[in-house]
PDB file of C-alpha atoms in Angstrom:
ATOM      1  CA  MET A   1     -33.651 -33.809  43.974  1.00 81.00           C
ATOM      2  CA  ASN A   2     -33.626 -31.973  40.646  1.00 85.00           C
ATOM      3  CA  VAL A   3     -36.496 -32.569  38.253  1.00 88.00           C
ATOM      4  CA  VAL A   4     -36.866 -31.299  34.694  1.00 86.00           C
ATOM      5  CA  VAL A   5     -40.289 -31.145  33.114  1.00 84.00           C
ATOM      6  CA  VAL A   6     -40.583 -30.539  29.367  1.00 80.00           C
ATOM      7  CA  LEU A   7     -43.968 -29.322  28.120  1.00 78.00           C
ATOM      8  CA  MET A   8     -44.736 -29.408  24.409  1.00 72.00           C
ATOM      9  CA  PRO A   9     -47.399 -27.137  22.906  1.00 74.00           C
ATOM     10  CA  GLU A  10     -50.487 -28.879  21.503  1.00 74.00           C
ATOM     11  CA  SER A  11     -50.107 -27.269  18.074  1.00 68.00           C
ATOM     12  CA  SER A  12     -46.648 -28.789  17.455  1.00 61.00           C
ATOM     13  CA  ARG A  13     -47.922 -32.276  18.230  1.00 61.00           C
ATOM     14  CA  LEU A  14     -50.802 -32.048  15.796  1.00 65.00           C
ATOM     15  CA  ALA A  15     -48.846 -30.305  13.030  1.00 65.00           C
ATOM     16  CA  LYS A  16     -47.538 -32.373  10.172  1.00 66.00           C
ATOM     17  CA  SER A  17     -43.741 -32.681  10.083  1.00 65.00           C
ATOM     18  CA  PRO A  18     -42.110 -31.079   7.028  1.00 62.00           C
ATOM     19  CA  SER A  19     -40.494 -33.254   4.390  1.00 66.00           C
ATOM     20  CA  ASN A  20     -37.113 -31.559   4.924  1.00 65.00           C
ATOM     21  CA  ALA A  21     -36.963 -31.346   8.690  1.00 62.00           C
ATOM     22  CA  TYR A  22     -33.260 -30.594   8.753  1.00 64.00           C
ATOM     23  CA  GLY A  23     -33.175 -28.051   5.947  1.00 63.00           C
ATOM     24  CA  ARG A  24     -32.515 -28.242   2.242  1.00 67.00           C
ATOM     25  CA  TYR A  25     -29.417 -29.438   0.504  1.00 61.00           C
ATOM     26  CA  GLU A  26     -28.293 -30.118  -3.046  1.00 66.00           C
ATOM     27  CA  THR A  27     -27.633 -33.642  -4.161  1.00 66.00           C
ATOM     28  CA  VAL A  28     -24.145 -34.550  -5.319  1.00 63.00           C
ATOM     29  CA  SER A  29     -23.647 -34.754  -9.052  1.00 61.00           C
ATOM     30  CA  GLN A  30     -23.425 -38.319 -10.325  1.00 63.00           C
ATOM     31  CA  SER A  31     -21.403 -37.442 -13.434  1.00 61.00           C
ATOM     32  CA  LEU A  32     -17.773 -38.480 -13.740  1.00 62.00           C
ATOM     33  CA  ILE A  33     -15.248 -36.263 -12.024  1.00 58.00           C
ATOM     34  CA  SER A  34     -13.364 -35.725 -15.276  1.00 58.00           C
ATOM     35  CA  ARG A  35     -16.545 -34.409 -16.929  1.00 59.00           C
ATOM     36  CA  ARG A  36     -17.396 -31.962 -14.203  1.00 56.00           C
ATOM     37  CA  GLN A  37     -16.412 -28.442 -14.989  1.00 58.00           C
ATOM     38  CA  VAL A  38     -14.968 -26.838 -11.930  1.00 58.00           C
ATOM     39  CA  THR A  39     -13.930 -23.239 -12.159  1.00 62.00           C
ATOM     40  CA  GLU A  40     -11.050 -22.236  -9.970  1.00 62.00           C
ATOM     41  CA  GLU A  41     -10.329 -18.668  -9.159  1.00 61.00           C
ATOM     42  CA  PRO A  42      -6.705 -17.598  -8.839  1.00 60.00           C
ATOM     43  CA  MET A  43      -5.444 -16.800  -5.387  1.00 56.00           C
ATOM     44  CA  ILE A  44      -4.574 -13.163  -4.974  1.00 54.00           C
ATOM     45  CA  ASP A  45      -1.750 -12.435  -2.593  1.00 50.00           C
ATOM     46  CA  SER A  46      -1.179  -8.928  -1.338  1.00 49.00           C
ATOM     47  CA  PHE A  47       2.545  -9.618  -0.811  1.00 47.00           C
ATOM     48  CA  SER A  48       4.661  -9.947  -3.942  1.00 49.00           C
ATOM     49  CA  PRO A  49       7.807 -12.070  -3.982  1.00 50.00           C
ATOM     50  CA  PRO A  50      11.036 -10.095  -3.745  1.00 54.00           C
ATOM     51  CA  VAL A  51      12.846  -8.943  -6.856  1.00 58.00           C
ATOM     52  CA  HIS A  52      16.627  -9.273  -6.478  1.00 57.00           C
ATOM     53  CA  LYS A  53      19.107  -6.806  -7.927  1.00 59.00           C
ATOM     54  CA  GLN A  54      22.811  -6.772  -7.194  1.00 55.00           C
ATOM     55  CA  VAL A  55      24.124  -3.861  -5.208  1.00 55.00           C
ATOM     56  CA  GLY A  56      27.233  -2.161  -6.533  1.00 48.00           C
ATOM     57  CA  VAL A  57      27.420  -4.181  -9.759  1.00 47.00           C
ATOM     58  CA  PRO A  58      26.673  -2.194 -12.927  1.00 42.00           C
ATOM     59  CA  ASN A  59      24.127  -3.535 -15.416  1.00 44.00           C
ATOM     60  CA  SER A  60      22.884  -6.220 -13.040  1.00 44.00           C
ATOM     61  CA  SER A  61      19.809  -8.045 -14.207  1.00 45.00           C
ATOM     62  CA  ASP A  62      16.986  -9.793 -12.405  1.00 46.00           C
ATOM     63  CA  ASN A  63      18.097 -13.208 -11.125  1.00 44.00           C
ATOM     64  CA  SER A  64      14.848 -14.910 -12.167  1.00 48.00           C
ATOM     65  CA  THR A  65      16.562 -16.039 -15.391  1.00 57.00           C
ATOM     66  CA  PHE A  66      19.120 -18.110 -13.467  1.00 61.00           C
ATOM     67  CA  GLU A  67      18.423 -21.789 -12.863  1.00 67.00           C
ATOM     68  CA  PRO A  68      19.082 -23.139  -9.355  1.00 69.00           C
ATOM     69  CA  ILE A  69      22.274 -25.117  -8.801  1.00 74.00           C
ATOM     70  CA  THR A  70      21.733 -28.810  -8.043  1.00 74.00           C
ATOM     71  CA  GLY A  71      24.280 -30.798  -6.099  1.00 75.00           C
ATOM     72  CA  ILE A  72      27.450 -29.467  -4.516  1.00 79.00           C
ATOM     73  CA  PRO A  73      29.493 -27.315  -6.901  1.00 81.00           C
ATOM     74  CA  PRO A  74      33.300 -27.420  -6.607  1.00 85.00           C
ATOM     75  CA  LEU A  75      35.080 -24.562  -4.866  1.00 85.00           C
ATOM     76  CA  CYS A  76      37.766 -24.063  -7.531  1.00 88.00           C
ATOM     77  CA  HIS A  77      37.434 -24.069 -11.293  1.00 86.00           C
ATOM     78  CA  SER A  78      40.297 -24.303 -13.726  1.00 83.00           C
ATOM     79  CA  SER A  79      39.208 -21.432 -15.955  1.00 84.00           C
ATOM     80  CA  PHE A  80      37.090 -18.321 -15.890  1.00 86.00           C
ATOM     81  CA  ASN A  81      34.635 -19.738 -18.439  1.00 87.00           C
ATOM     82  CA  ALA A  82      34.374 -23.039 -16.513  1.00 87.00           C
ATOM     83  CA  CYS A  83      33.476 -21.069 -13.397  1.00 89.00           C
ATOM     84  CA  ILE A  84      30.748 -19.158 -15.206  1.00 88.00           C
ATOM     85  CA  SER A  85      29.211 -22.245 -16.820  1.00 87.00           C
ATOM     86  CA  ALA A  86      29.447 -24.553 -13.758  1.00 87.00           C
ATOM     87  CA  THR A  87      27.992 -22.022 -11.309  1.00 88.00           C
ATOM     88  CA  ASN A  88      25.474 -20.504 -13.728  1.00 86.00           C
ATOM     89  CA  ASN A  89      27.274 -17.160 -13.430  1.00 86.00           C
ATOM     90  CA  CYS A  90      27.366 -17.496  -9.629  1.00 88.00           C
ATOM     91  CA  SER A  91      23.566 -17.937  -9.520  1.00 86.00           C
ATOM     92  CA  GLY A  92      23.184 -14.278 -10.397  1.00 86.00           C
ATOM     93  CA  HIS A  93      24.396 -13.223  -6.943  1.00 87.00           C
ATOM     94  CA  GLY A  94      28.045 -12.509  -7.670  1.00 88.00           C
ATOM     95  CA  ALA A  95      30.870 -12.795 -10.178  1.00 89.00           C
ATOM     96  CA  CYS A  96      33.724 -15.228 -10.884  1.00 90.00           C
ATOM     97  CA  TYR A  97      37.228 -14.063  -9.986  1.00 87.00           C
ATOM     98  CA  LYS A  98      40.734 -15.517  -9.779  1.00 87.00           C
ATOM     99  CA  LYS A  99      41.259 -16.670  -6.210  1.00 84.00           C
ATOM    100  CA  TYR A 100      44.890 -17.659  -6.522  1.00 81.00           C
ATOM    101  CA  GLY A 101      47.540 -18.239  -9.134  1.00 76.00           C
ATOM    102  CA  ASN A 102      50.530 -16.330 -10.477  1.00 64.00           C
ATOM    103  CA  ASP A 103      49.894 -12.858 -11.738  1.00 56.00           C
ATOM    104  CA  LYS A 104      52.192 -13.639 -14.678  1.00 57.00           C
ATOM    105  CA  ASP A 105      49.932 -16.510 -15.740  1.00 53.00           C
ATOM    106  CA  VAL A 106      47.416 -15.891 -18.435  1.00 55.00           C
ATOM    107  CA  ARG A 107      43.817 -15.747 -17.425  1.00 55.00           C
ATOM    108  CA  ASP A 108      43.181 -19.529 -17.711  1.00 52.00           C
ATOM    109  CA  ALA A 109      46.425 -21.069 -16.434  1.00 54.00           C
ATOM    110  CA  LYS A 110      46.425 -24.658 -15.111  1.00 61.00           C
ATOM    111  CA  ARG A 111      47.366 -23.772 -11.532  1.00 74.00           C
ATOM    112  CA  SER A 112      44.817 -20.992 -11.218  1.00 80.00           C
ATOM    113  CA  CYS A 113      41.696 -21.233  -9.080  1.00 86.00           C
ATOM    114  CA  PHE A 114      38.572 -19.367 -10.133  1.00 87.00           C
ATOM    115  CA  THR A 115      35.686 -19.114  -7.692  1.00 89.00           C
ATOM    116  CA  CYS A 116      32.576 -17.026  -7.027  1.00 91.00           C
ATOM    117  CA  GLY A 117      32.672 -13.773  -5.127  1.00 91.00           C
ATOM    118  CA  CYS A 118      29.197 -13.192  -3.674  1.00 90.00           C
ATOM    119  CA  VAL A 119      27.620  -9.730  -3.673  1.00 89.00           C
ATOM    120  CA  ALA A 120      24.704  -8.494  -1.593  1.00 89.00           C
ATOM    121  CA  THR A 121      21.451  -8.102  -3.506  1.00 87.00           C
ATOM    122  CA  ASN A 122      18.770  -5.510  -3.087  1.00 87.00           C
ATOM    123  CA  ALA A 123      15.446  -7.339  -2.710  1.00 84.00           C
ATOM    124  CA  THR A 124      12.448  -5.147  -3.453  1.00 85.00           C
ATOM    125  CA  PHE A 125       9.057  -6.314  -2.191  1.00 83.00           C
ATOM    126  CA  PHE A 126       5.560  -4.927  -2.557  1.00 84.00           C
ATOM    127  CA  TYR A 127       2.797  -4.852   0.044  1.00 82.00           C
ATOM    128  CA  ASP A 128      -0.623  -3.330   0.597  1.00 80.00           C
ATOM    129  CA  ASN A 129      -1.917  -4.827  -2.695  1.00 80.00           C
ATOM    130  CA  GLY A 130       1.106  -3.564  -4.609  1.00 77.00           C
ATOM    131  CA  LYS A 131       0.593   0.083  -3.662  1.00 82.00           C
ATOM    132  CA  LYS A 132       3.689   0.332  -1.477  1.00 82.00           C
ATOM    133  CA  SER A 133       7.145  -1.114  -1.858  1.00 84.00           C
ATOM    134  CA  GLY A 134      10.140  -1.657   0.357  1.00 86.00           C
ATOM    135  CA  TRP A 135      13.602  -3.088   0.029  1.00 85.00           C
ATOM    136  CA  THR A 136      16.060  -5.097   2.044  1.00 84.00           C
ATOM    137  CA  LEU A 137      19.615  -6.326   1.560  1.00 86.00           C
ATOM    138  CA  GLU A 138      20.117 -10.065   1.228  1.00 87.00           C
ATOM    139  CA  TYR A 139      23.524 -11.668   1.560  1.00 89.00           C
ATOM    140  CA  TRP A 140      24.546 -14.857  -0.234  1.00 89.00           C
ATOM    141  CA  GLY A 141      27.056 -17.638   0.365  1.00 87.00           C
ATOM    142  CA  GLY A 142      28.101 -21.056  -0.879  1.00 86.00           C
ATOM    143  CA  ALA A 143      30.415 -22.188  -3.648  1.00 86.00           C
ATOM    144  CA  ALA A 144      28.066 -20.777  -6.297  1.00 87.00           C
ATOM    145  CA  CYS A 145      26.431 -18.013  -4.199  1.00 88.00           C
ATOM    146  CA  GLN A 146      23.291 -20.164  -4.204  1.00 87.00           C
ATOM    147  CA  LYS A 147      22.549 -20.085  -0.456  1.00 87.00           C
ATOM    148  CA  ARG A 148      21.018 -17.203   1.462  1.00 87.00           C
ATOM    149  CA  ASP A 149      23.348 -16.138   4.297  1.00 87.00           C
ATOM    150  CA  VAL A 150      21.408 -16.205   7.561  1.00 87.00           C
ATOM    151  CA  SER A 151      24.365 -15.942   9.945  1.00 87.00           C
ATOM    152  CA  GLY A 152      23.466 -12.371  10.972  1.00 86.00           C
ATOM    153  CA  PRO A 153      19.890 -13.142  12.087  1.00 87.00           C
ATOM    154  CA  PHE A 154      21.095 -16.404  13.673  1.00 91.00           C
ATOM    155  CA  TRP A 155      23.643 -14.639  15.895  1.00 92.00           C
ATOM    156  CA  LEU A 156      21.121 -11.948  16.782  1.00 94.00           C
ATOM    157  CA  ILE A 157      18.575 -14.544  17.951  1.00 95.00           C
ATOM    158  CA  ALA A 158      21.215 -16.717  19.667  1.00 96.00           C
ATOM    159  CA  ILE A 159      22.792 -13.876  21.659  1.00 97.00           C
ATOM    160  CA  PHE A 160      19.387 -12.453  22.628  1.00 97.00           C
ATOM    161  CA  SER A 161      18.253 -15.917  23.842  1.00 97.00           C
ATOM    162  CA  VAL A 162      21.413 -16.463  25.925  1.00 97.00           C
ATOM    163  CA  VAL A 163      21.143 -12.998  27.507  1.00 97.00           C
ATOM    164  CA  MET A 164      17.454 -13.491  28.343  1.00 98.00           C
ATOM    165  CA  ILE A 165      18.098 -16.941  29.885  1.00 97.00           C
ATOM    166  CA  GLY A 166      20.909 -15.416  31.957  1.00 97.00           C
ATOM    167  CA  LEU A 167      18.701 -12.540  33.161  1.00 97.00           C
ATOM    168  CA  VAL A 168      15.814 -14.828  34.119  1.00 97.00           C
ATOM    169  CA  GLY A 169      18.205 -17.190  35.942  1.00 96.00           C
ATOM    170  CA  TRP A 170      19.805 -14.277  37.790  1.00 96.00           C
ATOM    171  CA  ALA A 171      16.352 -12.931  38.810  1.00 95.00           C
ATOM    172  CA  ILE A 172      15.222 -16.331  40.114  1.00 94.00           C
ATOM    173  CA  GLY A 173      18.499 -16.727  42.039  1.00 92.00           C
ATOM    174  CA  LEU A 174      18.038 -13.269  43.558  1.00 91.00           C
ATOM    175  CA  LEU A 175      14.532 -14.165  44.729  1.00 90.00           C
ATOM    176  CA  PHE A 176      15.806 -17.361  46.389  1.00 88.00           C
ATOM    177  CA  SER A 177      18.676 -15.525  48.100  1.00 88.00           C
ATOM    178  CA  ILE A 178      16.299 -12.936  49.561  1.00 84.00           C
ATOM    179  CA  GLY A 179      14.001 -15.688  50.861  1.00 77.00           C
ATOM    180  CA  GLU A 180      16.875 -17.430  52.690  1.00 78.00           C
ATOM    181  CA  GLU A 181      17.854 -14.419  54.805  1.00 76.00           C
ATOM    182  CA  LYS A 182      17.173 -14.637  58.577  1.00 77.00           C
ATOM    183  CA  LEU A 183      14.493 -12.376  59.962  1.00 71.00           C
ATOM    184  CA  PRO A 184      15.652  -9.541  62.234  1.00 71.00           C
ATOM    185  CA  GLY A 185      15.362  -9.954  66.009  1.00 67.00           C
ATOM    186  CA  VAL A 186      13.119  -6.867  66.466  1.00 67.00           C
ATOM    187  CA  ILE A 187      10.005  -8.749  65.399  1.00 62.00           C
ATOM    188  CA  GLY A 188       9.489 -10.133  68.897  1.00 56.00           C
ATOM    189  CA  ALA A 189      10.293  -6.801  70.648  1.00 58.00           C
ATOM    190  CA  GLY A 190       6.679  -5.810  71.226  1.00 59.00           C
ATOM    191  CA  VAL A 191       5.778  -9.081  72.932  1.00 60.00           C
ATOM    192  CA  SER A 192       6.702  -9.372  76.614  1.00 60.00           C
ATOM    193  CA  SER A 193       6.356 -12.252  78.964  1.00 63.00           C
ATOM    194  CA  LYS A 194       4.130 -12.093  82.109  1.00 66.00           C
ATOM    195  CA  ALA A 195       5.732 -10.658  85.198  1.00 64.00           C
ATOM    196  CA  ARG A 196       5.921 -13.003  88.190  1.00 59.00           C
TER     197      ARG A 196
END
């Protein structure tokens, strides 16, 4: 049987308990929330958002001035100017060009189709509190070059996953095939029966 005995010192029993036995705390302000002055400090992030610049296009500007495209833009536009205005100059990630139509037609013929040709952008990012910078190429797609193209990373992850699943399955199958083999007959060679 287990017994626990707790002995209290005589001085703690005679001592007067403090008024704040559990510590001190500040009371909550009773003023209206709208009257309270709360100071908020800005969050400082050591990683800056990327700055996009088109690769291979002269006099390309930062795409932060371009508004995002809402809805689904059409694939073909009847004129060069309609393409620029409807796609917001291809969201800053490309340029409008004539997809099809007669070469003899003027630039804005009725049977012409103008669409966006997307161009890779050079995204510069800063790290280590802005002391160092790096860059990466980003590819764009969509009718107005408004969507980031992630097909490359997707195929890389998909193929790697399929190969790894195949290797693990092959290894497990190999272990099972080794376990199913019959033992050799020489195991019982050292054991002999009694002579009669």
